[in-house]
Amino acid sequence: MTYFRQNIEKTVGYQPGFQPSFAKATEGRPKETDVVKLNTNENPYPPSPAVMEAIRNISEEQLRRYPDPLGNAFRKAAAEVFDVPSDYIMCCNGGDELLKIAFCAFCSENRPVAYPVPTYSLYPVLANLQNCKTIEVPFDSEFNLPAKLASADAALTIVCNPNAPTGSFVSVDEMKSLADELSGVLLIDEAYVDFAEDNCAALVKDFDNVIILRSMSKGYCLAGIRFGYAIAQPALIAGLMKVKDSYNVDAVATAAATAAIRDQAYFRQNVKKVKDERARLTQQLRELGFDVPDSSGNFVLAKCKNHKASEIYEKLVEQKIYVRYFDYASVNDKLRITVGTSEQNDKLLLALKEILSEFG
Ligand SMILES: Cc1ncc(COP(=O)(O)O)c(C=O)c1O
């Protein structure tokens, strides 16, 4: 006997990366313990000072009232960055909310979703909740866009670009051809695109079936406030808006995200620091004997050539160093490692060196 719909009953919910607890607050703010947390692709640096200022300036009146249902201050600021009218933008409670809205808006029992695999493990969970069929098309060994994705021609096609957890990037021209071939909607999940060399945002000007997902959690260091957004033509945005909660973005998050996206100078400086560290981490992991393809995200996927990835993962956990291990085909011989500060990366590299010599 269950109270739940059958598909909810059989769904194993999304498993977020482990979040170590915070130590007691010191100097008025929570401080992490000696944990090195490289498992959920957060940005290792603080957000722009303009964000903290915006949060401090929140008035009692803003908290007493419901927030702007559309987050118009943010839409205007984002529209300037992308050189589109503000009705091309929809604010969301994190990029994850946009995914949920898209499944609800486009998918049902007879309207499948298609995506290349391996990819973000939330997609099949949302498909189960929506009770829609999934068409999973494997990437080849170089993570090129599979041709079968276009021929599947699903109601909703999702391409995570840069892809998680591989860090691979499909060129804008290839994405353009895919958008052209599909009769359904193409959602390009650009949660990690801030760390890539190119992006697909301009496709929304030419294609009425493209939705770009962006997140403020990665390049803008705001995973804690939950803010993401869609970029798409106004007809798609208007349809998606019917599905969202009335007040899906709160006043504090909207003020913080608006301040963050307005501070493009800080954003660019931050992204450069992460990319510089990514290059160093990649190089050093290769020197330790890992296979590490170039990554376009704020993480790298390191293949353990001579030892089990799960065993290295466990050894790292013993030292309170958290990376991500996924126990599914094609990635269970690899560790996904978020690019941390140089100090965090050094701790990880030293620990890996010791573990590898212990294993012999
Ligand atoms: C591929 C991908 N898409 C979307 C998201 C959603 O990001 P958020 O909800 O934090 O904006 C994430 C988060 O880690 C992600 O990895």
mmCIF file of N, CA and C in Angstrom, residues 257-324:
data_model
loop_
_atom_site.group_PDB
_atom_site.id
_atom_site.type_symbol
_atom_site.label_atom_id
_atom_site.label_comp_id
_atom_site.label_asym_id
_atom_site.label_seq_id
_atom_site.Cartn_x
_atom_site.Cartn_y
_atom_site.Cartn_z
ATOM 1 N N ALA A 257 21.657 38.309 -6.880
ATOM 2 C CA ALA A 257 21.985 37.875 -8.250
ATOM 3 C C ALA A 257 22.130 39.082 -9.181
ATOM 4 N N THR A 258 21.280 40.097 -8.965
ATOM 5 C CA THR A 258 21.355 41.299 -9.818
ATOM 6 C C THR A 258 22.687 42.005 -9.597
ATOM 7 N N ALA A 259 23.088 42.137 -8.332
ATOM 8 C CA ALA A 259 24.379 42.792 -8.038
ATOM 9 C C ALA A 259 25.518 41.988 -8.663
ATOM 10 N N ALA A 260 25.408 40.658 -8.595
ATOM 11 C CA ALA A 260 26.487 39.803 -9.116
ATOM 12 C C ALA A 260 26.625 39.946 -10.626
ATOM 13 N N ILE A 261 25.521 39.899 -11.340
ATOM 14 C CA ILE A 261 25.623 39.925 -12.816
ATOM 15 C C ILE A 261 26.016 41.323 -13.304
ATOM 16 N N ARG A 262 25.732 42.333 -12.479
ATOM 17 C CA ARG A 262 26.140 43.695 -12.867
ATOM 18 C C ARG A 262 27.647 43.880 -12.725
ATOM 19 N N ASP A 263 28.273 43.084 -11.853
ATOM 20 C CA ASP A 263 29.716 43.261 -11.620
ATOM 21 C C ASP A 263 30.507 42.320 -12.551
ATOM 22 N N GLN A 264 30.487 42.660 -13.827
ATOM 23 C CA GLN A 264 31.144 41.800 -14.822
ATOM 24 C C GLN A 264 32.669 41.787 -14.659
ATOM 25 N N ALA A 265 33.222 42.872 -14.133
ATOM 26 C CA ALA A 265 34.687 42.925 -13.973
ATOM 27 C C ALA A 265 35.117 41.877 -12.942
ATOM 28 N N TYR A 266 34.380 41.812 -11.811
ATOM 29 C CA TYR A 266 34.710 40.826 -10.772
ATOM 30 C C TYR A 266 34.523 39.409 -11.315
ATOM 31 N N PHE A 267 33.418 39.239 -12.043
ATOM 32 C CA PHE A 267 33.092 37.933 -12.624
ATOM 33 C C PHE A 267 34.243 37.440 -13.513
ATOM 34 N N ARG A 268 34.712 38.324 -14.403
ATOM 35 C CA ARG A 268 35.768 37.909 -15.350
ATOM 36 C C ARG A 268 37.064 37.550 -14.627
ATOM 37 N N GLN A 269 37.369 38.355 -13.596
ATOM 38 C CA GLN A 269 38.595 38.119 -12.814
ATOM 39 C C GLN A 269 38.510 36.756 -12.098
ATOM 40 N N ASN A 270 37.331 36.479 -11.543
ATOM 41 C CA ASN A 270 37.117 35.229 -10.813
ATOM 42 C C ASN A 270 37.250 34.018 -11.743
ATOM 43 N N VAL A 271 36.609 34.117 -12.903
ATOM 44 C CA VAL A 271 36.639 33.012 -13.857
ATOM 45 C C VAL A 271 38.078 32.748 -14.303
ATOM 46 N N LYS A 272 38.829 33.815 -14.500
ATOM 47 C CA LYS A 272 40.226 33.638 -14.935
ATOM 48 C C LYS A 272 41.019 32.867 -13.866
ATOM 49 N N LYS A 273 40.781 33.220 -12.586
ATOM 50 C CA LYS A 273 41.502 32.523 -11.496
ATOM 51 C C LYS A 273 41.181 31.026 -11.520
ATOM 52 N N VAL A 274 39.888 30.699 -11.688
ATOM 53 C CA VAL A 274 39.481 29.278 -11.705
ATOM 54 C C VAL A 274 40.116 28.567 -12.905
ATOM 55 N N LYS A 275 40.106 29.236 -14.065
ATOM 56 C CA LYS A 275 40.659 28.589 -15.265
ATOM 57 C C LYS A 275 42.174 28.389 -15.129
ATOM 58 N N ASP A 276 42.849 29.361 -14.529
ATOM 59 C CA ASP A 276 44.300 29.206 -14.321
ATOM 60 C C ASP A 276 44.579 28.006 -13.400
ATOM 61 N N GLU A 277 43.786 27.902 -12.339
ATOM 62 C CA GLU A 277 43.972 26.775 -11.414
ATOM 63 C C GLU A 277 43.607 25.450 -12.075
ATOM 64 N N ARG A 278 42.589 25.488 -12.939
ATOM 65 C CA ARG A 278 42.180 24.272 -13.653
ATOM 66 C C ARG A 278 43.341 23.744 -14.504
ATOM 67 N N ALA A 279 44.031 24.666 -15.161
ATOM 68 C CA ALA A 279 45.156 24.252 -16.009
ATOM 69 C C ALA A 279 46.248 23.616 -15.147
ATOM 70 N N ARG A 280 46.509 24.232 -13.979
ATOM 71 C CA ARG A 280 47.576 23.703 -13.105
ATOM 72 C C ARG A 280 47.167 22.329 -12.550
ATOM 73 N N LEU A 281 45.926 22.230 -12.070
ATOM 74 C CA LEU A 281 45.446 20.969 -11.495
ATOM 75 C C LEU A 281 45.486 19.852 -12.542
ATOM 76 N N THR A 282 45.042 20.166 -13.759
ATOM 77 C CA THR A 282 45.034 19.177 -14.845
ATOM 78 C C THR A 282 46.448 18.654 -15.075
ATOM 79 N N GLN A 283 47.384 19.593 -15.194
ATOM 80 C CA GLN A 283 48.765 19.234 -15.474
ATOM 81 C C GLN A 283 49.346 18.343 -14.373
ATOM 82 N N GLN A 284 49.098 18.752 -13.110
ATOM 83 C CA GLN A 284 49.693 18.014 -11.982
ATOM 84 C C GLN A 284 49.067 16.622 -11.836
ATOM 85 N N LEU A 285 47.762 16.528 -12.107
ATOM 86 C CA LEU A 285 47.118 15.203 -12.043
ATOM 87 C C LEU A 285 47.697 14.295 -13.127
ATOM 88 N N ARG A 286 47.956 14.875 -14.301
ATOM 89 C CA ARG A 286 48.561 14.073 -15.384
ATOM 90 C C ARG A 286 49.942 13.585 -14.950
ATOM 91 N N GLU A 287 50.673 14.475 -14.286
ATOM 92 C CA GLU A 287 52.021 14.071 -13.839
ATOM 93 C C GLU A 287 51.951 12.943 -12.811
ATOM 94 N N LEU A 288 50.831 12.897 -12.050
ATOM 95 C CA LEU A 288 50.668 11.800 -11.078
ATOM 96 C C LEU A 288 50.218 10.503 -11.760
ATOM 97 N N GLY A 289 49.929 10.575 -13.071
ATOM 98 C CA GLY A 289 49.570 9.359 -13.809
ATOM 99 C C GLY A 289 48.089 9.229 -14.130
ATOM 100 N N PHE A 290 47.282 10.258 -13.808
ATOM 101 C CA PHE A 290 45.853 10.194 -14.154
ATOM 102 C C PHE A 290 45.678 10.622 -15.612
ATOM 103 N N ASP A 291 44.646 10.055 -16.240
ATOM 104 C CA ASP A 291 44.249 10.509 -17.576
ATOM 105 C C ASP A 291 43.251 11.641 -17.372
ATOM 106 N N VAL A 292 43.572 12.842 -17.803
ATOM 107 C CA VAL A 292 42.669 13.977 -17.556
ATOM 108 C C VAL A 292 42.443 14.743 -18.862
ATOM 109 N N PRO A 293 41.295 14.557 -19.482
ATOM 110 C CA PRO A 293 41.032 15.347 -20.691
ATOM 111 C C PRO A 293 40.875 16.823 -20.332
ATOM 112 N N ASP A 294 41.126 17.708 -21.312
ATOM 113 C CA ASP A 294 40.910 19.134 -21.062
ATOM 114 C C ASP A 294 39.453 19.355 -20.685
ATOM 115 N N SER A 295 39.214 20.215 -19.709
ATOM 116 C CA SER A 295 37.845 20.469 -19.256
ATOM 117 C C SER A 295 37.435 21.904 -19.565
ATOM 118 N N SER A 296 36.158 22.079 -19.914
ATOM 119 C CA SER A 296 35.624 23.434 -20.107
ATOM 120 C C SER A 296 34.765 23.862 -18.919
ATOM 121 N N GLY A 297 34.774 23.068 -17.829
ATOM 122 C CA GLY A 297 33.987 23.422 -16.638
ATOM 123 C C GLY A 297 34.895 23.828 -15.491
ATOM 124 N N ASN A 298 34.323 23.988 -14.286
ATOM 125 C CA ASN A 298 35.160 24.292 -13.120
ATOM 126 C C ASN A 298 35.499 23.001 -12.357
ATOM 127 N N PHE A 299 35.667 21.932 -13.116
ATOM 128 C CA PHE A 299 35.998 20.627 -12.549
ATOM 129 C C PHE A 299 36.778 19.850 -13.594
ATOM 130 N N VAL A 300 37.441 18.794 -13.155
ATOM 131 C CA VAL A 300 38.111 17.912 -14.121
ATOM 132 C C VAL A 300 37.667 16.475 -13.830
ATOM 133 N N LEU A 301 37.735 15.646 -14.850
ATOM 134 C CA LEU A 301 37.383 14.233 -14.678
ATOM 135 C C LEU A 301 38.662 13.431 -14.847
ATOM 136 N N ALA A 302 39.125 12.857 -13.737
ATOM 137 C CA ALA A 302 40.433 12.193 -13.753
ATOM 138 C C ALA A 302 40.248 10.682 -13.748
ATOM 139 N N LYS A 303 40.800 10.035 -14.774
ATOM 140 C CA LYS A 303 40.698 8.565 -14.858
ATOM 141 C C LYS A 303 41.880 7.948 -14.113
ATOM 142 N N CYS A 304 41.543 7.010 -13.225
ATOM 143 C CA CYS A 304 42.572 6.356 -12.434
ATOM 144 C C CYS A 304 43.035 5.144 -13.230
ATOM 145 N N LYS A 305 44.265 5.180 -13.708
ATOM 146 C CA LYS A 305 44.695 4.126 -14.638
ATOM 147 C C LYS A 305 44.986 2.785 -13.961
ATOM 148 N N ASN A 306 45.652 2.830 -12.798
ATOM 149 C CA ASN A 306 46.097 1.562 -12.202
ATOM 150 C C ASN A 306 45.346 1.151 -10.932
ATOM 151 N N HIS A 307 44.476 2.028 -10.449
ATOM 152 C CA HIS A 307 43.800 1.709 -9.181
ATOM 153 C C HIS A 307 42.315 2.016 -9.301
ATOM 154 N N LYS A 308 41.540 1.395 -8.416
ATOM 155 C CA LYS A 308 40.093 1.597 -8.462
ATOM 156 C C LYS A 308 39.757 3.019 -7.993
ATOM 157 N N ALA A 309 38.955 3.729 -8.787
ATOM 158 C CA ALA A 309 38.571 5.103 -8.420
ATOM 159 C C ALA A 309 37.852 5.103 -7.071
ATOM 160 N N SER A 310 37.019 4.079 -6.839
ATOM 161 C CA SER A 310 36.251 4.042 -5.580
ATOM 162 C C SER A 310 37.176 3.929 -4.369
ATOM 163 N N GLU A 311 38.281 3.199 -4.537
ATOM 164 C CA GLU A 311 39.216 3.036 -3.402
ATOM 165 C C GLU A 311 39.976 4.329 -3.131
ATOM 166 N N ILE A 312 40.372 5.009 -4.197
ATOM 167 C CA ILE A 312 41.052 6.303 -4.010
ATOM 168 C C ILE A 312 40.087 7.287 -3.350
ATOM 169 N N TYR A 313 38.848 7.260 -3.803
ATOM 170 C CA TYR A 313 37.816 8.129 -3.233
ATOM 171 C C TYR A 313 37.702 7.909 -1.711
ATOM 172 N N GLU A 314 37.624 6.630 -1.311
ATOM 173 C CA GLU A 314 37.475 6.303 0.116
ATOM 174 C C GLU A 314 38.677 6.780 0.919
ATOM 175 N N LYS A 315 39.854 6.619 0.349
ATOM 176 C CA LYS A 315 41.082 7.060 1.038
ATOM 177 C C LYS A 315 41.077 8.575 1.210
ATOM 178 N N LEU A 316 40.587 9.285 0.202
ATOM 179 C CA LEU A 316 40.516 10.744 0.301
ATOM 180 C C LEU A 316 39.519 11.161 1.389
ATOM 181 N N VAL A 317 38.392 10.446 1.445
ATOM 182 C CA VAL A 317 37.379 10.753 2.468
ATOM 183 C C VAL A 317 37.977 10.617 3.869
ATOM 184 N N GLU A 318 38.824 9.597 4.055
ATOM 185 C CA GLU A 318 39.475 9.409 5.371
ATOM 186 C C GLU A 318 40.250 10.658 5.775
ATOM 187 N N GLN A 319 40.738 11.387 4.774
ATOM 188 C CA GLN A 319 41.502 12.619 5.064
ATOM 189 C C GLN A 319 40.622 13.862 4.957
ATOM 190 N N LYS A 320 39.323 13.661 4.938
ATOM 191 C CA LYS A 320 38.330 14.744 4.813
ATOM 192 C C LYS A 320 38.527 15.551 3.534
ATOM 193 N N ILE A 321 38.940 14.863 2.490
ATOM 194 C CA ILE A 321 39.021 15.495 1.178
ATOM 195 C C ILE A 321 37.917 14.873 0.330
ATOM 196 N N TYR A 322 36.952 15.717 -0.043
ATOM 197 C CA TYR A 322 35.779 15.191 -0.746
ATOM 198 C C TYR A 322 35.834 15.539 -2.221
ATOM 199 N N VAL A 323 35.834 14.494 -3.074
ATOM 200 C CA VAL A 323 35.662 14.671 -4.516
ATOM 201 C C VAL A 323 34.406 13.861 -4.866
ATOM 202 N N ARG A 324 34.077 13.741 -6.148
ATOM 203 C CA ARG A 324 32.842 13.021 -6.484
ATOM 204 C C ARG A 324 33.166 11.740 -7.227
#
